[in-house]
Every structure is written in C-alpha cells, then in structure tokens.
Short mmCIF file of C-alpha atoms in Angstrom, two decimals:
data_model
loop_
_atom_site.label_atom_id
_atom_site.label_comp_id
_atom_site.label_asym_id
_atom_site.label_seq_id
_atom_site.Cartn_x
_atom_site.Cartn_y
_atom_site.Cartn_z
CA MET A 5 7.12 129.16 55.29
CA LEU A 6 5.42 127.88 52.26
CA VAL A 7 6.94 129.05 48.86
CA LEU A 8 4.46 129.06 45.97
CA ALA A 9 6.41 128.14 42.88
CA SER A 10 3.89 129.71 40.54
CA ALA A 11 3.04 132.96 38.91
CA SER A 12 -0.75 131.99 38.76
CA PRO A 13 -2.97 134.58 40.34
CA ARG A 14 -5.60 132.00 41.07
CA ARG A 15 -3.21 129.90 43.05
CA ARG A 16 -2.16 132.95 45.01
CA THR A 17 -5.82 133.86 45.71
CA LEU A 18 -6.72 130.25 46.83
CA LEU A 19 -3.86 130.48 49.47
CA GLN A 20 -4.75 133.91 50.61
CA GLN A 21 -8.34 132.96 51.06
CA LEU A 22 -7.21 130.08 53.09
CA GLY A 23 -5.18 132.42 55.21
CA VAL A 24 -1.80 130.80 54.52
CA ASP A 25 1.19 132.91 54.69
CA PHE A 26 3.48 132.24 51.65
CA LEU A 27 6.10 133.67 49.44
CA CYS A 28 5.65 133.81 45.70
CA SER A 29 8.55 132.64 43.60
CA PRO A 30 7.67 131.97 40.04
CA ALA A 31 10.15 130.02 38.02
CA ASP A 32 11.45 131.07 34.75
CA ILE A 33 11.55 127.77 32.80
CA ASP A 34 10.85 126.81 29.31
CA GLU A 35 7.23 125.59 29.16
CA THR A 36 7.35 124.21 25.52
CA PRO A 37 5.72 120.71 25.37
CA GLY A 38 7.80 117.95 24.26
CA ALA A 39 7.01 116.46 20.93
CA ASN A 40 4.22 113.84 21.40
CA GLU A 41 4.37 114.72 25.20
CA GLN A 42 1.00 113.69 26.85
CA ALA A 43 -0.73 116.39 28.82
CA GLY A 44 -0.30 114.51 32.08
CA ASP A 45 3.20 113.96 31.64
CA TYR A 46 3.74 117.67 30.59
CA VAL A 47 2.05 119.20 33.67
CA LEU A 48 3.98 116.84 35.98
CA ARG A 49 7.21 117.82 34.35
CA MET A 50 6.39 121.53 34.58
CA ALA A 51 5.44 121.25 38.26
CA ARG A 52 8.62 119.34 38.87
CA GLN A 53 10.81 121.96 37.21
CA LYS A 54 9.04 124.87 38.81
CA ALA A 55 9.56 123.16 42.23
CA ALA A 56 13.20 122.51 41.54
CA VAL A 57 13.89 125.98 40.81
CA ALA A 58 11.97 127.32 44.02
CA ALA A 59 13.85 124.50 46.14
CA ARG A 60 17.39 125.75 44.90
CA ASN A 61 16.30 129.37 45.80
CA TYR A 62 14.92 128.44 49.22
CA ARG A 63 17.10 125.80 50.72
CA ALA A 64 16.58 126.39 54.36
CA PRO A 65 14.62 123.85 56.30
CA GLN A 66 11.73 126.40 57.32
CA TYR A 67 10.58 126.46 53.70
CA THR A 68 8.28 124.02 52.02
CA VAL A 69 7.75 124.34 48.14
CA LEU A 70 4.27 124.07 46.55
CA ALA A 71 4.37 123.65 42.77
CA ALA A 72 1.51 122.89 40.31
CA ASP A 73 0.77 123.29 36.75
CA THR A 74 -2.35 123.33 34.56
CA THR A 75 -2.94 123.08 30.88
CA VAL A 76 -5.76 123.00 28.45
CA VAL A 77 -6.09 120.15 25.87
CA SER A 78 -8.20 120.10 22.74
CA ASP A 79 -8.25 116.92 20.49
CA ARG A 80 -5.19 115.78 22.41
CA GLU A 81 -3.18 118.88 21.60
CA ILE A 82 -1.64 120.83 24.45
CA MET A 83 -2.90 124.35 23.88
CA GLY A 84 -0.48 126.24 26.15
CA LYS A 85 -1.04 129.43 28.05
CA PRO A 86 -3.30 132.06 26.72
CA ARG A 87 -1.59 134.90 25.09
CA ASN A 88 -4.44 137.47 25.62
CA ARG A 89 -8.07 137.57 26.83
CA GLN A 90 -9.29 136.24 23.36
CA ASP A 91 -7.28 133.07 23.70
#
C-alpha cells in the first residue's frame, strides 16, 4: 500500500487520477527554511523529513512511502506556502 506523506490536494488528485490506492499521512513538521538555504536543498530536506515521519508511522513491509515538496522562489528567496488565495 502506498502512503502519501503530503497534505497536497494536487498530489492526492494525481494519484486518484492514476487509479492508485493510497493512504494520506501528512507530516506535522517545521517547514521554516534555514538561513541561506537554497531552494533545492530546502525541498529535499522537507521531502526527506515528511518521508521519515510517515515511515515511522507505517513500518510494516506492505507500505511504501511517497514524499515530495514544492516551493516558490522569487529573486532567490524561498516564498513559502501561500496563506490565502491572494498569496
């Protein structure tokens, strides 16, 4: 069984459109970028942390964890997740 370590509605929709059976297990982690952290390093760190949390919660061999992260960058600054529709 696939475990999606994400709260992203788009990732859930993509898996549903592909006909994949999965469990959704979003991780409660601190998503604050590190000082001077590059965007690529940041999203990799976030995906790894999300995967680690899900892997701890779903240890049985029948589970496979899928984790990913996306960010928006402007002028080399990580913008973070939008807080509302206007963001």
